[in-house]
JSON list of C-alpha atoms in Angstrom, two decimals:
[
{"chain": "A", "resi": 201, "resn": "MET", "atom": "CA", "xyz": [104.78, 22.05, 113.43]},
{"chain": "A", "resi": 202, "resn": "HIS", "atom": "CA", "xyz": [104.08, 22.76, 109.79]},
{"chain": "A", "resi": 203, "resn": "ALA", "atom": "CA", "xyz": [106.51, 25.42, 108.39]},
{"chain": "A", "resi": 204, "resn": "SER", "atom": "CA", "xyz": [104.09, 27.27, 106.98]},
{"chain": "A", "resi": 205, "resn": "HIS", "atom": "CA", "xyz": [101.69, 27.26, 110.01]},
{"chain": "A", "resi": 206, "resn": "LEU", "atom": "CA", "xyz": [104.84, 28.40, 112.24]},
{"chain": "A", "resi": 207, "resn": "ASN", "atom": "CA", "xyz": [105.59, 31.36, 109.30]},
{"chain": "A", "resi": 208, "resn": "SER", "atom": "CA", "xyz": [101.92, 32.34, 109.84]},
{"chain": "A", "resi": 209, "resn": "ILE", "atom": "CA", "xyz": [102.25, 32.39, 113.67]},
{"chain": "A", "resi": 210, "resn": "VAL", "atom": "CA", "xyz": [105.36, 34.76, 113.35]},
{"chain": "A", "resi": 211, "resn": "ASP", "atom": "CA", "xyz": [104.15, 36.97, 110.58]},
{"chain": "A", "resi": 212, "resn": "ARG", "atom": "CA", "xyz": [100.69, 37.68, 112.71]},
{"chain": "A", "resi": 213, "resn": "GLU", "atom": "CA", "xyz": [103.07, 38.33, 115.84]},
{"chain": "A", "resi": 214, "resn": "ILE", "atom": "CA", "xyz": [105.23, 40.64, 113.87]},
{"chain": "A", "resi": 215, "resn": "ARG", "atom": "CA", "xyz": [102.06, 42.49, 112.80]},
{"chain": "A", "resi": 216, "resn": "ARG", "atom": "CA", "xyz": [100.79, 42.78, 115.90]},
{"chain": "A", "resi": 217, "resn": "ILE", "atom": "CA", "xyz": [103.96, 44.16, 117.62]},
{"chain": "A", "resi": 218, "resn": "ARG", "atom": "CA", "xyz": [104.65, 46.73, 114.80]},
{"chain": "A", "resi": 219, "resn": "SER", "atom": "CA", "xyz": [101.05, 48.20, 115.02]},
{"chain": "A", "resi": 220, "resn": "GLY", "atom": "CA", "xyz": [101.79, 50.68, 112.79]},
{"chain": "A", "resi": 221, "resn": "SER", "atom": "CA", "xyz": [105.26, 51.43, 113.69]},
{"chain": "A", "resi": 222, "resn": "ARG", "atom": "CA", "xyz": [108.35, 50.74, 111.95]},
{"chain": "A", "resi": 223, "resn": "SER", "atom": "CA", "xyz": [110.26, 49.65, 114.80]},
{"chain": "A", "resi": 224, "resn": "PHE", "atom": "CA", "xyz": [110.23, 46.13, 113.19]},
{"chain": "A", "resi": 225, "resn": "GLU", "atom": "CA", "xyz": [111.13, 47.34, 109.47]},
{"chain": "A", "resi": 226, "resn": "TYR", "atom": "CA", "xyz": [113.59, 44.56, 109.27]},
{"chain": "A", "resi": 227, "resn": "ALA", "atom": "CA", "xyz": [111.74, 41.61, 110.54]},
{"chain": "A", "resi": 228, "resn": "ARG", "atom": "CA", "xyz": [112.19, 38.04, 109.26]},
{"chain": "A", "resi": 229, "resn": "ALA", "atom": "CA", "xyz": [110.94, 37.18, 105.24]},
{"chain": "A", "resi": 230, "resn": "ALA", "atom": "CA", "xyz": [110.18, 34.04, 103.97]},
{"chain": "A", "resi": 231, "resn": "SER", "atom": "CA", "xyz": [112.62, 31.19, 104.77]},
{"chain": "A", "resi": 232, "resn": "GLY", "atom": "CA", "xyz": [114.84, 29.45, 102.43]},
{"chain": "A", "resi": 233, "resn": "GLY", "atom": "CA", "xyz": [116.80, 32.31, 101.31]},
{"chain": "A", "resi": 234, "resn": "THR", "atom": "CA", "xyz": [120.18, 31.58, 100.34]},
{"chain": "A", "resi": 235, "resn": "PRO", "atom": "CA", "xyz": [122.82, 31.95, 102.70]},
{"chain": "A", "resi": 236, "resn": "ALA", "atom": "CA", "xyz": [125.89, 33.75, 102.23]},
{"chain": "A", "resi": 237, "resn": "GLN", "atom": "CA", "xyz": [128.62, 31.72, 100.24]},
{"chain": "A", "resi": 238, "resn": "GLN", "atom": "CA", "xyz": [132.40, 31.08, 101.33]},
{"chain": "A", "resi": 239, "resn": "SER", "atom": "CA", "xyz": [135.13, 33.08, 99.91]},
{"chain": "A", "resi": 240, "resn": "GLY", "atom": "CA", "xyz": [136.55, 30.96, 97.10]},
{"chain": "A", "resi": 241, "resn": "SER", "atom": "CA", "xyz": [133.48, 29.11, 96.12]},
{"chain": "A", "resi": 242, "resn": "ALA", "atom": "CA", "xyz": [131.97, 29.46, 92.81]},
{"chain": "A", "resi": 243, "resn": "PHE", "atom": "CA", "xyz": [129.41, 32.04, 94.08]},
{"chain": "A", "resi": 244, "resn": "GLY", "atom": "CA", "xyz": [131.74, 33.55, 96.77]},
{"chain": "A", "resi": 245, "resn": "GLN", "atom": "CA", "xyz": [130.89, 36.91, 96.23]},
{"chain": "A", "resi": 246, "resn": "TRP", "atom": "CA", "xyz": [127.57, 36.09, 97.46]},
{"chain": "A", "resi": 247, "resn": "GLY", "atom": "CA", "xyz": [126.80, 37.52, 101.14]},
{"chain": "A", "resi": 248, "resn": "GLY", "atom": "CA", "xyz": [123.33, 36.63, 101.46]},
{"chain": "A", "resi": 249, "resn": "TRP", "atom": "CA", "xyz": [120.24, 38.72, 101.59]},
{"chain": "A", "resi": 250, "resn": "SER", "atom": "CA", "xyz": [119.27, 42.03, 103.71]},
{"chain": "A", "resi": 251, "resn": "GLY", "atom": "CA", "xyz": [117.15, 42.52, 106.65]},
{"chain": "A", "resi": 252, "resn": "SER", "atom": "CA", "xyz": [113.67, 42.69, 105.06]},
{"chain": "A", "resi": 253, "resn": "VAL", "atom": "CA", "xyz": [111.31, 45.49, 104.58]},
{"chain": "A", "resi": 254, "resn": "GLY", "atom": "CA", "xyz": [107.40, 45.83, 103.98]},
{"chain": "A", "resi": 255, "resn": "LEU", "atom": "CA", "xyz": [106.02, 46.69, 100.90]},
{"chain": "A", "resi": 256, "resn": "ALA", "atom": "CA", "xyz": [104.14, 49.81, 102.17]},
{"chain": "A", "resi": 257, "resn": "ASP", "atom": "CA", "xyz": [107.39, 50.98, 104.32]},
{"chain": "A", "resi": 258, "resn": "LEU", "atom": "CA", "xyz": [109.34, 50.90, 101.13]},
{"chain": "A", "resi": 259, "resn": "LEU", "atom": "CA", "xyz": [107.03, 52.45, 98.91]},
{"chain": "A", "resi": 260, "resn": "ALA", "atom": "CA", "xyz": [106.89, 55.17, 101.59]},
{"chain": "A", "resi": 261, "resn": "GLY", "atom": "CA", "xyz": [110.45, 55.50, 101.89]},
{"chain": "A", "resi": 262, "resn": "ALA", "atom": "CA", "xyz": [111.08, 53.86, 105.30]},
{"chain": "A", "resi": 263, "resn": "SER", "atom": "CA", "xyz": [113.95, 51.55, 104.33]},
{"chain": "A", "resi": 264, "resn": "GLN", "atom": "CA", "xyz": [117.69, 51.37, 104.54]},
{"chain": "A", "resi": 265, "resn": "PRO", "atom": "CA", "xyz": [119.69, 53.45, 101.63]},
{"chain": "A", "resi": 266, "resn": "ARG", "atom": "CA", "xyz": [120.81, 50.50, 99.69]},
{"chain": "A", "resi": 267, "resn": "PHE", "atom": "CA", "xyz": [117.05, 49.89, 98.67]},
{"chain": "A", "resi": 268, "resn": "ASN", "atom": "CA", "xyz": [117.55, 53.54, 97.26]},
{"chain": "A", "resi": 269, "resn": "ARG", "atom": "CA", "xyz": [121.09, 52.94, 95.54]},
{"chain": "A", "resi": 270, "resn": "ARG", "atom": "CA", "xyz": [120.82, 53.28, 91.66]},
{"chain": "A", "resi": 271, "resn": "GLY", "atom": "CA", "xyz": [122.61, 50.51, 89.45]},
{"chain": "A", "resi": 272, "resn": "ALA", "atom": "CA", "xyz": [122.95, 46.83, 89.49]},
{"chain": "A", "resi": 273, "resn": "ASN", "atom": "CA", "xyz": [121.30, 45.37, 92.23]},
{"chain": "A", "resi": 274, "resn": "LEU", "atom": "CA", "xyz": [119.32, 42.22, 93.24]},
{"chain": "A", "resi": 275, "resn": "TYR", "atom": "CA", "xyz": [116.12, 42.08, 95.27]},
{"chain": "A", "resi": 276, "resn": "ARG", "atom": "CA", "xyz": [113.69, 39.20, 96.93]},
{"chain": "A", "resi": 277, "resn": "ILE", "atom": "CA", "xyz": [110.00, 39.62, 97.37]},
{"chain": "A", "resi": 278, "resn": "SER", "atom": "CA", "xyz": [108.37, 37.10, 99.70]},
{"chain": "A", "resi": 279, "resn": "PHE", "atom": "CA", "xyz": [104.79, 36.91, 99.92]},
{"chain": "A", "resi": 280, "resn": "PRO", "atom": "CA", "xyz": [102.54, 35.79, 102.49]},
{"chain": "A", "resi": 281, "resn": "GLY", "atom": "CA", "xyz": [101.69, 32.14, 102.49]},
{"chain": "A", "resi": 282, "resn": "GLY", "atom": "CA", "xyz": [104.78, 31.50, 100.12]},
{"chain": "A", "resi": 283, "resn": "GLY", "atom": "CA", "xyz": [105.88, 32.19, 97.03]},
{"chain": "A", "resi": 284, "resn": "VAL", "atom": "CA", "xyz": [109.43, 34.19, 96.44]},
{"chain": "A", "resi": 285, "resn": "ALA", "atom": "CA", "xyz": [110.21, 36.47, 93.39]},
{"chain": "A", "resi": 286, "resn": "ILE", "atom": "CA", "xyz": [113.89, 37.41, 92.60]},
{"chain": "A", "resi": 287, "resn": "GLY", "atom": "CA", "xyz": [115.00, 40.04, 90.38]},
{"chain": "A", "resi": 288, "resn": "MET", "atom": "CA", "xyz": [117.45, 42.57, 89.64]},
{"chain": "A", "resi": 289, "resn": "THR", "atom": "CA", "xyz": [117.99, 46.20, 88.65]},
{"chain": "A", "resi": 290, "resn": "VAL", "atom": "CA", "xyz": [120.22, 47.79, 86.10]},
{"chain": "A", "resi": 291, "resn": "SER", "atom": "CA", "xyz": [119.96, 51.37, 86.47]},
{"chain": "A", "resi": 292, "resn": "ASN", "atom": "CA", "xyz": [117.14, 52.10, 89.14]},
{"chain": "A", "resi": 293, "resn": "SER", "atom": "CA", "xyz": [116.88, 51.53, 92.58]},
{"chain": "A", "resi": 294, "resn": "ILE", "atom": "CA", "xyz": [115.11, 48.59, 94.20]},
{"chain": "A", "resi": 295, "resn": "MET", "atom": "CA", "xyz": [112.43, 50.69, 95.32]},
{"chain": "A", "resi": 296, "resn": "VAL", "atom": "CA", "xyz": [111.62, 52.24, 91.99]},
{"chain": "A", "resi": 297, "resn": "ARG", "atom": "CA", "xyz": [111.55, 48.70, 90.56]},
{"chain": "A", "resi": 298, "resn": "VAL", "atom": "CA", "xyz": [109.53, 47.18, 93.08]},
{"chain": "A", "resi": 299, "resn": "HIS", "atom": "CA", "xyz": [107.14, 50.33, 92.76]},
{"chain": "A", "resi": 300, "resn": "GLU", "atom": "CA", "xyz": [106.64, 49.38, 89.26]},
{"chain": "A", "resi": 301, "resn": "HIS", "atom": "CA", "xyz": [105.82, 45.98, 89.83]},
{"chain": "A", "resi": 302, "resn": "ALA", "atom": "CA", "xyz": [103.47, 47.10, 92.49]},
{"chain": "A", "resi": 303, "resn": "GLN", "atom": "CA", "xyz": [101.83, 49.93, 90.75]},
{"chain": "A", "resi": 304, "resn": "SER", "atom": "CA", "xyz": [103.05, 50.48, 86.89]},
{"chain": "A", "resi": 305, "resn": "PRO", "atom": "CA", "xyz": [102.62, 48.75, 83.44]},
{"chain": "A", "resi": 306, "resn": "ARG", "atom": "CA", "xyz": [106.19, 48.52, 83.59]},
{"chain": "A", "resi": 307, "resn": "GLY", "atom": "CA", "xyz": [106.04, 46.11, 86.44]},
{"chain": "A", "resi": 308, "resn": "GLU", "atom": "CA", "xyz": [106.14, 42.14, 86.01]},
{"chain": "A", "resi": 309, "resn": "ALA", "atom": "CA", "xyz": [102.40, 41.10, 85.50]},
{"chain": "A", "resi": 310, "resn": "ARG", "atom": "CA", "xyz": [102.82, 38.10, 87.14]},
{"chain": "A", "resi": 311, "resn": "ILE", "atom": "CA", "xyz": [104.57, 39.71, 90.30]},
{"chain": "A", "resi": 312, "resn": "GLN", "atom": "CA", "xyz": [101.46, 42.59, 90.14]},
{"chain": "A", "resi": 313, "resn": "ALA", "atom": "CA", "xyz": [98.97, 39.70, 90.19]},
{"chain": "A", "resi": 314, "resn": "ARG", "atom": "CA", "xyz": [100.68, 38.45, 93.52]},
{"chain": "A", "resi": 315, "resn": "ILE", "atom": "CA", "xyz": [100.83, 42.09, 94.93]},
{"chain": "A", "resi": 316, "resn": "ASN", "atom": "CA", "xyz": [97.20, 42.72, 94.06]},
{"chain": "A", "resi": 317, "resn": "ALA", "atom": "CA", "xyz": [95.87, 39.58, 95.45]},
{"chain": "A", "resi": 318, "resn": "VAL", "atom": "CA", "xyz": [97.19, 40.96, 99.49]},
{"chain": "A", "resi": 319, "resn": "PRO", "atom": "CA", "xyz": [94.71, 43.47, 100.72]},
{"chain": "A", "resi": 320, "resn": "LEU", "atom": "CA", "xyz": [96.16, 47.14, 100.76]},
{"chain": "A", "resi": 321, "resn": "GLU", "atom": "CA", "xyz": [96.15, 47.21, 104.69]},
{"chain": "A", "resi": 322, "resn": "GLN", "atom": "CA", "xyz": [98.37, 44.09, 104.71]},
{"chain": "A", "resi": 323, "resn": "HIS", "atom": "CA", "xyz": [101.05, 44.87, 102.12]},
{"chain": "A", "resi": 324, "resn": "ASN", "atom": "CA", "xyz": [103.67, 45.12, 104.81]},
{"chain": "A", "resi": 325, "resn": "THR", "atom": "CA", "xyz": [103.28, 41.25, 104.96]},
{"chain": "A", "resi": 326, "resn": "ILE", "atom": "CA", "xyz": [104.87, 41.28, 101.56]},
{"chain": "A", "resi": 327, "resn": "ARG", "atom": "CA", "xyz": [108.49, 41.58, 102.31]},
{"chain": "A", "resi": 328, "resn": "ILE", "atom": "CA", "xyz": [111.47, 43.03, 100.14]},
{"chain": "A", "resi": 329, "resn": "GLN", "atom": "CA", "xyz": [115.17, 42.33, 100.76]},
{"chain": "A", "resi": 330, "resn": "ALA", "atom": "CA", "xyz": [118.41, 43.23, 99.13]},
{"chain": "A", "resi": 331, "resn": "GLY", "atom": "CA", "xyz": [120.90, 40.88, 97.85]},
{"chain": "A", "resi": 332, "resn": "LEU", "atom": "CA", "xyz": [124.53, 41.56, 98.98]},
{"chain": "A", "resi": 333, "resn": "LEU", "atom": "CA", "xyz": [127.40, 41.22, 97.03]},
{"chain": "A", "resi": 334, "resn": "ARG", "atom": "CA", "xyz": [130.78, 41.32, 98.41]},
{"chain": "A", "resi": 335, "resn": "ALA", "atom": "CA", "xyz": [132.22, 43.35, 95.44]},
{"chain": "A", "resi": 336, "resn": "ALA", "atom": "CA", "xyz": [131.23, 45.69, 92.68]},
{"chain": "A", "resi": 337, "resn": "MET", "atom": "CA", "xyz": [130.25, 43.63, 89.81]},
{"chain": "A", "resi": 338, "resn": "SER", "atom": "CA", "xyz": [129.12, 44.06, 86.21]},
{"chain": "A", "resi": 339, "resn": "ILE", "atom": "CA", "xyz": [125.70, 43.86, 84.80]},
{"chain": "A", "resi": 340, "resn": "ARG", "atom": "CA", "xyz": [126.32, 40.41, 83.49]},
{"chain": "A", "resi": 341, "resn": "GLU", "atom": "CA", "xyz": [127.94, 39.22, 86.64]},
{"chain": "A", "resi": 342, "resn": "VAL", "atom": "CA", "xyz": [125.19, 40.23, 88.55]},
{"chain": "A", "resi": 343, "resn": "HIS", "atom": "CA", "xyz": [122.78, 38.77, 86.17]},
{"chain": "A", "resi": 344, "resn": "MET", "atom": "CA", "xyz": [124.60, 35.52, 86.61]},
{"chain": "A", "resi": 345, "resn": "TYR", "atom": "CA", "xyz": [123.93, 35.85, 90.38]},
{"chain": "A", "resi": 346, "resn": "GLU", "atom": "CA", "xyz": [120.18, 36.83, 89.69]},
{"chain": "A", "resi": 347, "resn": "ILE", "atom": "CA", "xyz": [119.45, 33.09, 87.88]},
{"chain": "A", "resi": 348, "resn": "TRP", "atom": "CA", "xyz": [121.59, 31.19, 90.19]},
{"chain": "A", "resi": 349, "resn": "LEU", "atom": "CA", "xyz": [119.46, 32.54, 93.27]},
{"chain": "A", "resi": 350, "resn": "GLN", "atom": "CA", "xyz": [115.88, 31.96, 90.91]},
{"chain": "A", "resi": 351, "resn": "SER", "atom": "CA", "xyz": [117.07, 28.53, 90.41]},
{"chain": "A", "resi": 352, "resn": "ARG", "atom": "CA", "xyz": [118.17, 27.63, 93.81]},
{"chain": "A", "resi": 353, "resn": "GLU", "atom": "CA", "xyz": [115.08, 29.30, 95.65]},
{"chain": "A", "resi": 354, "resn": "ASN", "atom": "CA", "xyz": [112.55, 28.04, 93.26]},
{"chain": "A", "resi": 355, "resn": "VAL", "atom": "CA", "xyz": [110.96, 31.50, 92.37]},
{"chain": "A", "resi": 356, "resn": "PHE", "atom": "CA", "xyz": [107.24, 31.15, 91.91]},
{"chain": "A", "resi": 357, "resn": "ASP", "atom": "CA", "xyz": [107.45, 31.86, 88.09]},
{"chain": "A", "resi": 358, "resn": "TRP", "atom": "CA", "xyz": [110.71, 30.04, 87.30]},
{"chain": "A", "resi": 359, "resn": "SER", "atom": "CA", "xyz": [108.32, 28.06, 84.77]},
{"chain": "A", "resi": 360, "resn": "PHE", "atom": "CA", "xyz": [107.93, 31.21, 82.96]},
{"chain": "A", "resi": 361, "resn": "ILE", "atom": "CA", "xyz": [111.41, 33.05, 83.38]},
{"chain": "A", "resi": 362, "resn": "ARG", "atom": "CA", "xyz": [113.50, 29.92, 82.94]},
{"chain": "A", "resi": 363, "resn": "ASN", "atom": "CA", "xyz": [114.48, 30.53, 78.97]},
{"chain": "A", "resi": 364, "resn": "THR", "atom": "CA", "xyz": [114.51, 34.52, 79.28]},
{"chain": "A", "resi": 365, "resn": "ARG", "atom": "CA", "xyz": [117.27, 36.66, 79.28]},
{"chain": "A", "resi": 366, "resn": "THR", "atom": "CA", "xyz": [115.97, 40.29, 79.94]},
{"chain": "A", "resi": 367, "resn": "PHE", "atom": "CA", "xyz": [115.80, 42.35, 82.93]},
{"chain": "A", "resi": 368, "resn": "GLU", "atom": "CA", "xyz": [114.39, 45.85, 83.97]}
]
């Protein structure tokens, strides 16, 4: 069975089971997320991705506290049908930054276009995850992990961001 077909079946079943409740808030996100790395390896502080929350639920405030923590954070946005964006915050929370992507001129236009391509009533099919770092890190170190993850997971806009150095 083709991976994208299998993903669509799983997504449909999650939507059916959820039927408006938040009991499946942390359902699976897109496949291909970078798993935790072994301590002592070059990227040994990487603890993997958190469970996911739907975009509509996140913007409504229905998420784990880690999505509301201000400071240096990593996040992953998985779009239905494929495509992943990975970013970081410096002083905002993940919830604030994703809100900017979804509904503000401060958001990244390419991400906003992907979000707008999904009907509003299906915004929970857009899944958000928080990066799990095992230690407190400087902004530069978190930025290093962001670039490593973007390259590893083949984000949809890599050709645009590969030579940039800005964030938030």
